């Protein structure tokens, strides 16, 4: 079997798309959803800050209250209400963003073959093969590396900001929130860069893997070309048969002609049904076709007249199965009378 070292053809890629096989990167979706969520949180930053400040105030008030249990219950209720109000909107936005990104990547593709029931998917052996496939290993390594980089980034940021949290016990709640917010902002910025970098690398890898998976051998390329364009030998044979059919049909029409008028380059076979009828063109041609018409007229004993100007005028003015033009009636009538044995054209 020849080596698959040829790039996939457009037809191979179209067929793969119909089966639901496309370049798709989950990292691109994750990165864009993460950016949308960050933007949403950033747009609600004042509201988040006010909610946190209110919770801090309520918490300190609860600690000084006579009935801490009731106060703590109130604080938890406020916290739940505040975070639900913010969280539901962000979750809905994240879901919509994820759906939009997925649709953008698949281009509105709906492949029922991907969701149709298949016994192969229920086969434990096939499941184990997919579990330990190269794609699964790459995805596992990718997730591990990204998690490791995020953890290292978090540790570096915490280490650099460790002195501030240690002093947090001596700061007012507003200052504590400012320190925490600065730390979270730095972490979000670095996380966004990491997500975007992984998305770009993963998309490039997915495209490479997709094209590699659909590479073709030279035999497959030739076979597809024959199926799409047709075998050159068969195409030549079909053209030859079509040529023969055209000339056979032309020969039959010349056979029923009343007269043939020709020049050095053109020939026109005319049919005339008798008095009261108009002559019409049964066959016409130039070059090789004209030579064939004159040759067949001789074989079928069809009266033939060499009249260059008249033949050219008939060829240019009348189409097959059409009557001749009125201006040529007189000259054609002379030829037809001669063909009928009445007169000789001059």
mmCIF file of C-alpha atoms in Angstrom:
data_model
loop_
_atom_site.group_PDB
_atom_site.id
_atom_site.type_symbol
_atom_site.label_atom_id
_atom_site.label_comp_id
_atom_site.label_asym_id
_atom_site.label_seq_id
_atom_site.Cartn_x
_atom_site.Cartn_y
_atom_site.Cartn_z
ATOM 1 C CA UNK A 1 0.000 0.000 0.000
ATOM 2 C CA UNK A 2 1.416 3.381 -1.026
ATOM 3 C CA UNK A 3 2.308 5.940 1.610
ATOM 4 C CA UNK A 4 -0.253 8.618 2.445
ATOM 5 C CA UNK A 5 1.893 11.664 1.802
ATOM 6 C CA UNK A 6 -0.493 13.730 -0.337
ATOM 7 C CA UNK A 7 -2.537 16.632 1.014
ATOM 8 C CA UNK A 8 -6.292 15.928 1.133
ATOM 9 C CA UNK A 9 -8.270 17.113 -1.866
ATOM 10 C CA UNK A 10 -11.234 19.457 -1.673
ATOM 11 C CA UNK A 11 -13.571 16.509 -2.239
ATOM 12 C CA UNK A 12 -12.009 14.539 0.623
ATOM 13 C CA UNK A 13 -12.438 17.536 2.940
ATOM 14 C CA UNK A 14 -16.060 18.044 1.815
ATOM 15 C CA UNK A 15 -16.837 14.371 2.432
ATOM 16 C CA UNK A 16 -15.218 14.565 5.872
ATOM 17 C CA UNK A 17 -17.294 17.628 6.728
ATOM 18 C CA UNK A 18 -20.490 15.816 5.741
ATOM 19 C CA UNK A 19 -19.539 13.145 8.280
ATOM 20 C CA UNK A 20 -19.045 15.800 10.960
ATOM 21 C CA UNK A 21 -15.246 15.665 10.844
ATOM 22 C CA UNK A 22 -13.944 19.234 11.064
ATOM 23 C CA UNK A 23 -11.188 21.240 12.716
ATOM 24 C CA UNK A 24 -12.511 21.922 16.212
ATOM 25 C CA UNK A 25 -10.628 23.230 19.238
ATOM 26 C CA UNK A 26 -12.197 23.066 22.675
ATOM 27 C CA UNK A 27 -9.427 25.388 23.886
ATOM 28 C CA UNK A 28 -10.673 28.153 21.573
ATOM 29 C CA UNK A 29 -14.157 27.822 23.038
ATOM 30 C CA UNK A 30 -12.803 27.787 26.597
ATOM 31 C CA UNK A 31 -10.604 30.847 25.992
ATOM 32 C CA UNK A 32 -13.369 32.941 24.446
ATOM 33 C CA UNK A 33 -15.860 31.961 27.140
ATOM 34 C CA UNK A 34 -13.282 32.857 29.795
ATOM 35 C CA UNK A 35 -12.702 36.265 28.184
ATOM 36 C CA UNK A 36 -16.455 36.914 27.977
ATOM 37 C CA UNK A 37 -16.885 36.010 31.652
ATOM 38 C CA UNK A 38 -13.970 38.279 32.615
ATOM 39 C CA UNK A 39 -15.471 41.125 30.600
ATOM 40 C CA UNK A 40 -18.856 40.567 32.259
ATOM 41 C CA UNK A 41 -17.320 40.551 35.736
ATOM 42 C CA UNK A 42 -15.270 43.633 34.860
ATOM 43 C CA UNK A 43 -18.373 45.497 33.728
ATOM 44 C CA UNK A 44 -20.018 44.603 37.052
ATOM 45 C CA UNK A 45 -16.939 45.413 39.160
ATOM 46 C CA UNK A 46 -18.523 48.350 41.049
ATOM 47 C CA UNK A 47 -21.557 46.248 41.836
ATOM 48 C CA UNK A 48 -19.374 43.331 42.980
ATOM 49 C CA UNK A 49 -17.347 45.689 45.164
ATOM 50 C CA UNK A 50 -20.499 47.136 46.736
ATOM 51 C CA UNK A 51 -21.854 43.630 47.382
ATOM 52 C CA UNK A 52 -18.630 42.512 49.040
ATOM 53 C CA UNK A 53 -18.450 45.674 51.133
ATOM 54 C CA UNK A 54 -22.035 45.159 52.252
ATOM 55 C CA UNK A 55 -21.232 41.576 53.204
ATOM 56 C CA UNK A 56 -18.193 42.675 55.207
ATOM 57 C CA UNK A 57 -20.246 45.286 57.048
ATOM 58 C CA UNK A 58 -22.994 42.752 57.750
ATOM 59 C CA UNK A 59 -20.432 40.193 58.917
ATOM 60 C CA UNK A 60 -18.788 42.555 61.384
ATOM 61 C CA UNK A 61 -22.196 43.700 62.579
ATOM 62 C CA UNK A 62 -23.207 40.064 63.124
ATOM 63 C CA UNK A 63 -20.100 39.404 65.165
ATOM 64 C CA UNK A 64 -21.052 42.258 67.518
ATOM 65 C CA UNK A 65 -24.755 41.361 67.663
ATOM 66 C CA UNK A 66 -26.494 39.870 70.731
ATOM 67 C CA UNK A 67 -27.855 36.979 68.669
ATOM 68 C CA UNK A 68 -24.988 35.875 66.389
ATOM 69 C CA UNK A 69 -26.951 32.941 64.955
ATOM 70 C CA UNK A 70 -29.741 35.153 63.647
ATOM 71 C CA UNK A 71 -27.253 37.689 62.344
ATOM 72 C CA UNK A 72 -25.162 35.029 60.598
ATOM 73 C CA UNK A 73 -28.330 33.672 58.979
ATOM 74 C CA UNK A 74 -29.084 37.165 57.723
ATOM 75 C CA UNK A 75 -25.536 37.515 56.363
ATOM 76 C CA UNK A 76 -25.760 34.174 54.548
ATOM 77 C CA UNK A 77 -29.103 35.162 53.064
ATOM 78 C CA UNK A 78 -27.643 38.448 51.819
ATOM 79 C CA UNK A 79 -24.604 36.653 50.406
ATOM 80 C CA UNK A 80 -26.739 34.081 48.615
ATOM 81 C CA UNK A 81 -29.046 36.726 47.192
ATOM 82 C CA UNK A 82 -26.185 38.934 46.012
ATOM 83 C CA UNK A 83 -24.136 36.199 44.402
ATOM 84 C CA UNK A 84 -27.162 34.574 42.779
ATOM 85 C CA UNK A 85 -28.113 37.891 41.213
ATOM 86 C CA UNK A 86 -24.619 38.295 39.794
ATOM 87 C CA UNK A 87 -23.928 34.623 39.111
ATOM 88 C CA UNK A 88 -27.059 33.739 37.137
ATOM 89 C CA UNK A 89 -26.432 36.482 34.588
ATOM 90 C CA UNK A 90 -22.790 35.488 34.184
ATOM 91 C CA UNK A 91 -23.640 31.787 33.840
ATOM 92 C CA UNK A 92 -26.264 32.527 31.180
ATOM 93 C CA UNK A 93 -23.818 34.784 29.327
ATOM 94 C CA UNK A 94 -21.091 32.129 29.512
ATOM 95 C CA UNK A 95 -23.461 29.487 28.138
ATOM 96 C CA UNK A 96 -24.539 31.748 25.273
ATOM 97 C CA UNK A 97 -20.908 32.589 24.491
ATOM 98 C CA UNK A 98 -19.936 28.908 24.492
ATOM 99 C CA UNK A 99 -22.796 28.052 22.140
ATOM 100 C CA UNK A 100 -21.941 30.939 19.811
ATOM 101 C CA UNK A 101 -18.249 29.977 19.660
ATOM 102 C CA UNK A 102 -19.090 26.333 18.977
ATOM 103 C CA UNK A 103 -21.488 27.296 16.182
ATOM 104 C CA UNK A 104 -18.852 29.607 14.716
ATOM 105 C CA UNK A 105 -16.318 26.770 14.648
ATOM 106 C CA UNK A 106 -18.635 24.180 13.098
ATOM 107 C CA UNK A 107 -20.201 26.683 10.703
ATOM 108 C CA UNK A 108 -23.767 25.532 11.325
ATOM 109 C CA UNK A 109 -22.846 21.939 10.434
ATOM 110 C CA UNK A 110 -25.393 19.269 11.380
ATOM 111 C CA UNK A 111 -24.038 15.732 10.916
ATOM 112 C CA UNK A 112 -26.618 13.136 11.916
ATOM 113 C CA UNK A 113 -24.033 10.386 11.464
ATOM 114 C CA UNK A 114 -22.275 11.698 14.598
ATOM 115 C CA UNK A 115 -25.370 11.328 16.768
ATOM 116 C CA UNK A 116 -26.874 8.234 15.156
ATOM 117 C CA UNK A 117 -26.815 5.083 17.337
ATOM 118 C CA UNK A 118 -23.777 2.919 16.672
ATOM 119 C CA UNK A 119 -22.882 -0.478 18.128
ATOM 120 C CA UNK A 120 -19.208 0.428 17.770
ATOM 121 C CA UNK A 121 -19.599 3.090 20.452
ATOM 122 C CA UNK A 122 -21.000 0.462 22.823
ATOM 123 C CA UNK A 123 -18.134 -1.922 22.138
ATOM 124 C CA UNK A 124 -15.799 -1.979 25.196
ATOM 125 C CA UNK A 125 -12.791 -2.713 22.985
ATOM 126 C CA UNK A 126 -13.498 0.349 20.839
ATOM 127 C CA UNK A 127 -13.984 2.412 23.988
ATOM 128 C CA UNK A 128 -10.611 1.325 25.366
ATOM 129 C CA UNK A 129 -8.989 2.099 22.017
ATOM 130 C CA UNK A 130 -10.416 5.620 22.070
ATOM 131 C CA UNK A 131 -9.455 6.042 25.736
ATOM 132 C CA UNK A 132 -5.786 5.286 25.063
ATOM 133 C CA UNK A 133 -5.609 6.852 21.614
ATOM 134 C CA UNK A 134 -3.036 9.507 20.750
ATOM 135 C CA UNK A 135 -5.780 12.143 20.753
ATOM 136 C CA UNK A 136 -6.753 11.280 24.339
ATOM 137 C CA UNK A 137 -3.115 11.312 25.457
ATOM 138 C CA UNK A 138 -2.568 14.728 23.850
ATOM 139 C CA UNK A 139 -5.722 16.115 25.500
ATOM 140 C CA UNK A 140 -4.612 14.772 28.881
ATOM 141 C CA UNK A 141 -1.142 16.281 28.531
ATOM 142 C CA UNK A 142 -2.622 19.559 27.355
ATOM 143 C CA UNK A 143 -4.930 19.773 30.371
ATOM 144 C CA UNK A 144 -2.117 18.841 32.750
ATOM 145 C CA UNK A 145 0.308 21.407 31.335
ATOM 146 C CA UNK A 146 -2.292 24.176 31.388
ATOM 147 C CA UNK A 147 -3.281 23.377 34.973
ATOM 148 C CA UNK A 148 0.373 23.305 36.019
ATOM 149 C CA UNK A 149 1.069 26.682 34.401
ATOM 150 C CA UNK A 150 -2.006 28.226 36.049
ATOM 151 C CA UNK A 151 -0.969 26.862 39.456
ATOM 152 C CA UNK A 152 2.598 28.141 39.061
ATOM 153 C CA UNK A 153 1.270 31.538 38.001
ATOM 154 C CA UNK A 154 -1.037 31.659 41.030
ATOM 155 C CA UNK A 155 1.817 30.680 43.361
ATOM 156 C CA UNK A 156 4.127 33.354 41.910
ATOM 157 C CA UNK A 157 1.435 36.017 42.273
ATOM 158 C CA UNK A 158 0.621 34.976 45.836
ATOM 159 C CA UNK A 159 4.290 34.910 46.744
ATOM 160 C CA UNK A 160 4.791 38.394 45.358
ATOM 161 C CA UNK A 161 1.740 39.730 47.204
ATOM 162 C CA UNK A 162 2.209 37.726 50.408
ATOM 163 C CA UNK A 163 3.176 40.694 52.548
ATOM 164 C CA UNK A 164 -0.051 42.539 51.878
ATOM 165 C CA UNK A 165 -2.393 39.714 52.983
ATOM 166 C CA UNK A 166 -0.282 39.262 56.128
ATOM 167 C CA UNK A 167 -1.059 42.856 57.000
ATOM 168 C CA UNK A 168 -4.726 42.442 56.151
ATOM 169 C CA UNK A 169 -5.627 41.881 59.770
ATOM 170 C CA UNK A 170 -4.622 45.456 60.487
ATOM 171 C CA UNK A 171 -6.484 46.941 57.512
ATOM 172 C CA UNK A 172 -9.994 48.240 57.144
ATOM 173 C CA UNK A 173 -12.439 46.075 55.121
ATOM 174 C CA UNK A 174 -12.221 48.473 52.170
ATOM 175 C CA UNK A 175 -8.440 48.107 52.110
ATOM 176 C CA UNK A 176 -8.711 44.318 52.352
ATOM 177 C CA UNK A 177 -11.038 44.344 49.342
ATOM 178 C CA UNK A 178 -8.608 46.562 47.412
ATOM 179 C CA UNK A 179 -5.689 44.197 48.090
ATOM 180 C CA UNK A 180 -7.752 41.145 47.153
ATOM 181 C CA UNK A 181 -9.120 42.851 44.038
ATOM 182 C CA UNK A 182 -5.630 43.773 42.843
ATOM 183 C CA UNK A 183 -4.479 40.183 43.321
ATOM 184 C CA UNK A 184 -7.501 38.782 41.478
ATOM 185 C CA UNK A 185 -7.043 41.284 38.650
ATOM 186 C CA UNK A 186 -3.431 40.195 38.144
ATOM 187 C CA UNK A 187 -4.428 36.544 38.258
ATOM 188 C CA UNK A 188 -7.251 37.116 35.738
ATOM 189 C CA UNK A 189 -4.919 38.930 33.335
ATOM 190 C CA UNK A 190 -2.296 36.196 33.406
ATOM 191 C CA UNK A 191 -4.951 33.490 33.151
ATOM 192 C CA UNK A 192 -6.428 35.220 30.085
ATOM 193 C CA UNK A 193 -3.008 35.278 28.401
ATOM 194 C CA UNK A 194 -2.485 31.597 29.200
ATOM 195 C CA UNK A 195 -5.928 30.647 27.866
ATOM 196 C CA UNK A 196 -5.416 32.612 24.634
ATOM 197 C CA UNK A 197 -1.936 31.155 24.082
ATOM 198 C CA UNK A 198 -3.202 27.614 24.609
ATOM 199 C CA UNK A 199 -6.146 28.289 22.279
ATOM 200 C CA UNK A 200 -3.829 29.429 19.469
ATOM 201 C CA UNK A 201 -1.489 26.461 19.939
ATOM 202 C CA UNK A 202 -4.339 23.973 20.196
ATOM 203 C CA UNK A 203 -6.103 25.275 17.081
ATOM 204 C CA UNK A 204 -2.863 25.014 15.098
ATOM 205 C CA UNK A 205 -2.357 21.469 16.384
ATOM 206 C CA UNK A 206 -5.968 20.443 15.669
ATOM 207 C CA UNK A 207 -5.648 21.730 12.107
ATOM 208 C CA UNK A 208 -2.376 19.847 11.645
ATOM 209 C CA UNK A 209 -3.839 16.639 13.107
ATOM 210 C CA UNK A 210 -6.990 16.942 10.970
ATOM 211 C CA UNK A 211 -5.048 17.354 7.719
ATOM 212 C CA UNK A 212 -2.687 14.540 8.705
ATOM 213 C CA UNK A 213 -5.622 12.238 9.471
ATOM 214 C CA UNK A 214 -7.098 12.849 6.008
ATOM 215 C CA UNK A 215 -3.898 12.598 3.988
ATOM 216 C CA UNK A 216 -4.183 10.528 0.833
ATOM 217 C CA UNK A 217 -1.932 8.220 -1.106
ATOM 218 C CA UNK A 218 -1.153 8.915 -4.756
ATOM 219 C CA UNK A 219 -3.385 5.983 -5.728
ATOM 220 C CA UNK A 220 -6.296 7.503 -3.801
ATOM 221 C CA UNK A 221 -5.756 10.867 -5.494
ATOM 222 C CA UNK A 222 -5.736 9.229 -8.935
ATOM 223 C CA UNK A 223 -8.816 7.148 -8.107
ATOM 224 C CA UNK A 224 -10.706 10.193 -6.873
ATOM 225 C CA UNK A 225 -9.719 12.126 -9.981
ATOM 226 C CA UNK A 226 -11.029 9.319 -12.182
ATOM 227 C CA UNK A 227 -14.284 9.190 -10.235
ATOM 228 C CA UNK A 228 -14.727 12.965 -10.348
ATOM 229 C CA UNK A 229 -13.517 13.747 -13.853
ATOM 230 C CA UNK A 230 -13.944 10.355 -15.460
ATOM 231 C CA UNK A 231 -11.409 7.918 -16.893
ATOM 232 C CA UNK A 232 -9.537 9.637 -19.780
ATOM 233 C CA UNK A 233 -9.948 6.535 -21.965
ATOM 234 C CA UNK A 234 -13.679 6.381 -21.248
ATOM 235 C CA UNK A 235 -14.035 10.113 -21.887
ATOM 236 C CA UNK A 236 -12.319 9.693 -25.259
ATOM 237 C CA UNK A 237 -14.591 6.772 -26.094
ATOM 238 C CA UNK A 238 -17.714 8.745 -25.108
ATOM 239 C CA UNK A 239 -16.626 11.684 -27.266
ATOM 240 C CA UNK A 240 -16.035 9.333 -30.175
ATOM 241 C CA UNK A 241 -19.476 7.746 -29.749
ATOM 242 C CA UNK A 242 -21.138 11.153 -29.504
ATOM 243 C CA UNK A 243 -19.302 12.220 -32.672
ATOM 244 C CA UNK A 244 -20.533 9.117 -34.460
ATOM 245 C CA UNK A 245 -24.112 9.670 -33.272
ATOM 246 C CA UNK A 246 -24.059 13.252 -34.555
ATOM 247 C CA UNK A 247 -22.805 12.186 -37.962
ATOM 248 C CA UNK A 248 -25.203 9.235 -38.142
ATOM 249 C CA UNK A 249 -28.099 11.587 -37.455
ATOM 250 C CA UNK A 250 -26.694 14.037 -40.014
ATOM 251 C CA UNK A 251 -26.367 11.243 -42.554
ATOM 252 C CA UNK A 252 -30.024 10.302 -42.122
ATOM 253 C CA UNK A 253 -31.065 13.911 -42.707
ATOM 254 C CA UNK A 254 -28.911 14.202 -45.836
ATOM 255 C CA UNK A 255 -30.491 11.004 -47.113
ATOM 256 C CA UNK A 256 -33.962 12.589 -47.173
ATOM 257 C CA UNK A 257 -32.802 15.871 -48.816
ATOM 258 C CA UNK A 258 -34.074 17.031 -52.193
ATOM 259 C CA UNK A 259 -30.838 18.804 -53.151
ATOM 260 C CA UNK A 260 -27.464 19.763 -51.733
ATOM 261 C CA UNK A 261 -25.900 23.147 -52.439
ATOM 262 C CA UNK A 262 -22.248 23.565 -51.514
ATOM 263 C CA UNK A 263 -19.222 25.819 -51.745
ATOM 264 C CA UNK A 264 -15.575 25.092 -51.027
ATOM 265 C CA UNK A 265 -16.199 25.364 -47.282
ATOM 266 C CA UNK A 266 -19.946 25.024 -46.630
ATOM 267 C CA UNK A 267 -22.780 22.714 -47.621
ATOM 268 C CA UNK A 268 -26.543 22.889 -47.110
ATOM 269 C CA UNK A 269 -29.009 20.031 -47.700
ATOM 270 C CA UNK A 270 -32.514 21.242 -48.571
ATOM 271 C CA UNK A 271 -35.840 19.413 -48.326
ATOM 272 C CA UNK A 272 -38.751 20.341 -50.577
ATOM 273 C CA UNK A 273 -42.142 18.634 -50.241
ATOM 274 C CA UNK A 274 -43.591 19.937 -53.501
ATOM 275 C CA UNK A 275 -45.642 22.785 -54.882
ATOM 276 C CA UNK A 276 -47.135 25.065 -52.241
ATOM 277 C CA UNK A 277 -44.504 24.118 -49.659
ATOM 278 C CA UNK A 278 -41.449 26.082 -48.571
ATOM 279 C CA UNK A 279 -37.994 24.485 -48.722
ATOM 280 C CA UNK A 280 -36.272 24.008 -45.382
ATOM 281 C CA UNK A 281 -32.767 23.112 -44.215
ATOM 282 C CA UNK A 282 -32.338 19.433 -43.352
ATOM 283 C CA UNK A 283 -28.602 19.629 -42.679
ATOM 284 C CA UNK A 284 -25.825 22.179 -42.828
ATOM 285 C CA UNK A 285 -22.143 22.299 -42.037
ATOM 286 C CA UNK A 286 -18.726 23.643 -42.872
ATOM 287 C CA UNK A 287 -15.271 22.161 -43.175
ATOM 288 C CA UNK A 288 -15.215 18.414 -42.502
ATOM 289 C CA UNK A 289 -18.981 18.330 -41.964
ATOM 290 C CA UNK A 290 -19.572 19.988 -45.354
ATOM 291 C CA UNK A 291 -17.305 17.431 -47.017
ATOM 292 C CA UNK A 292 -19.273 14.607 -45.391
ATOM 293 C CA UNK A 293 -22.603 16.098 -46.552
ATOM 294 C CA UNK A 294 -21.412 16.300 -50.180
ATOM 295 C CA UNK A 295 -19.952 12.774 -49.955
ATOM 296 C CA UNK A 296 -23.193 11.282 -48.614
ATOM 297 C CA UNK A 297 -25.232 13.183 -51.207
ATOM 298 C CA UNK A 298 -23.178 11.431 -53.879
ATOM 299 C CA UNK A 299 -23.732 8.034 -52.213
ATOM 300 C CA UNK A 300 -27.500 8.572 -51.970
ATOM 301 C CA UNK A 301 -27.729 10.077 -55.481
ATOM 302 C CA UNK A 302 -28.965 13.401 -54.126
ATOM 303 C CA UNK A 303 -28.693 16.185 -56.737
ATOM 304 C CA UNK A 304 -25.704 18.360 -55.831
ATOM 305 C CA UNK A 305 -24.962 21.885 -57.037
ATOM 306 C CA UNK A 306 -21.705 23.788 -56.529
ATOM 307 C CA UNK A 307 -22.897 27.367 -55.974
ATOM 308 C CA UNK A 308 -20.564 29.126 -53.559
ATOM 309 C CA UNK A 309 -22.463 32.399 -52.996
ATOM 310 C CA UNK A 310 -25.828 30.636 -52.588
ATOM 311 C CA UNK A 311 -24.378 27.953 -50.302
ATOM 312 C CA UNK A 312 -22.713 30.582 -48.091
ATOM 313 C CA UNK A 313 -25.900 32.677 -47.996
ATOM 314 C CA UNK A 314 -28.006 29.654 -47.009
ATOM 315 C CA UNK A 315 -25.482 28.556 -44.379
ATOM 316 C CA UNK A 316 -25.363 31.999 -42.766
ATOM 317 C CA UNK A 317 -29.100 32.776 -42.882
ATOM 318 C CA UNK A 318 -30.920 29.518 -42.138
ATOM 319 C CA UNK A 319 -30.641 27.047 -39.275
ATOM 320 C CA UNK A 320 -31.443 23.345 -39.390
ATOM 321 C CA UNK A 321 -35.175 22.524 -39.516
ATOM 322 C CA UNK A 322 -35.895 26.172 -40.464
ATOM 323 C CA UNK A 323 -37.318 27.558 -43.696
ATOM 324 C CA UNK A 324 -34.990 29.485 -46.000
ATOM 325 C CA UNK A 325 -35.172 33.273 -46.160
ATOM 326 C CA UNK A 326 -37.569 34.946 -48.593
ATOM 327 C CA UNK A 327 -34.736 36.683 -50.461
ATOM 328 C CA UNK A 328 -33.315 33.311 -51.538
ATOM 329 C CA UNK A 329 -36.572 31.840 -52.899
ATOM 330 C CA UNK A 330 -35.792 32.559 -56.552
ATOM 331 C CA UNK A 331 -32.273 31.149 -56.630
ATOM 332 C CA UNK A 332 -33.240 28.083 -54.575
ATOM 333 C CA UNK A 333 -36.297 27.483 -56.777
ATOM 334 C CA UNK A 334 -33.998 27.330 -59.809
ATOM 335 C CA UNK A 335 -31.851 24.680 -58.100
ATOM 336 C CA UNK A 336 -34.891 22.646 -57.053
ATOM 337 C CA UNK A 337 -36.344 22.729 -60.565
ATOM 338 C CA UNK A 338 -33.036 21.480 -61.887
ATOM 339 C CA UNK A 339 -32.967 18.768 -59.219
ATOM 340 C CA UNK A 340 -36.442 17.742 -60.374
ATOM 341 C CA UNK A 341 -35.208 17.544 -63.972
ATOM 342 C CA UNK A 342 -37.048 20.570 -65.253
ATOM 343 C CA UNK A 343 -34.251 23.059 -65.822
ATOM 344 C CA UNK A 344 -30.499 23.571 -65.540
ATOM 345 C CA UNK A 345 -29.224 26.406 -63.301
ATOM 346 C CA UNK A 346 -26.963 28.967 -64.903
#
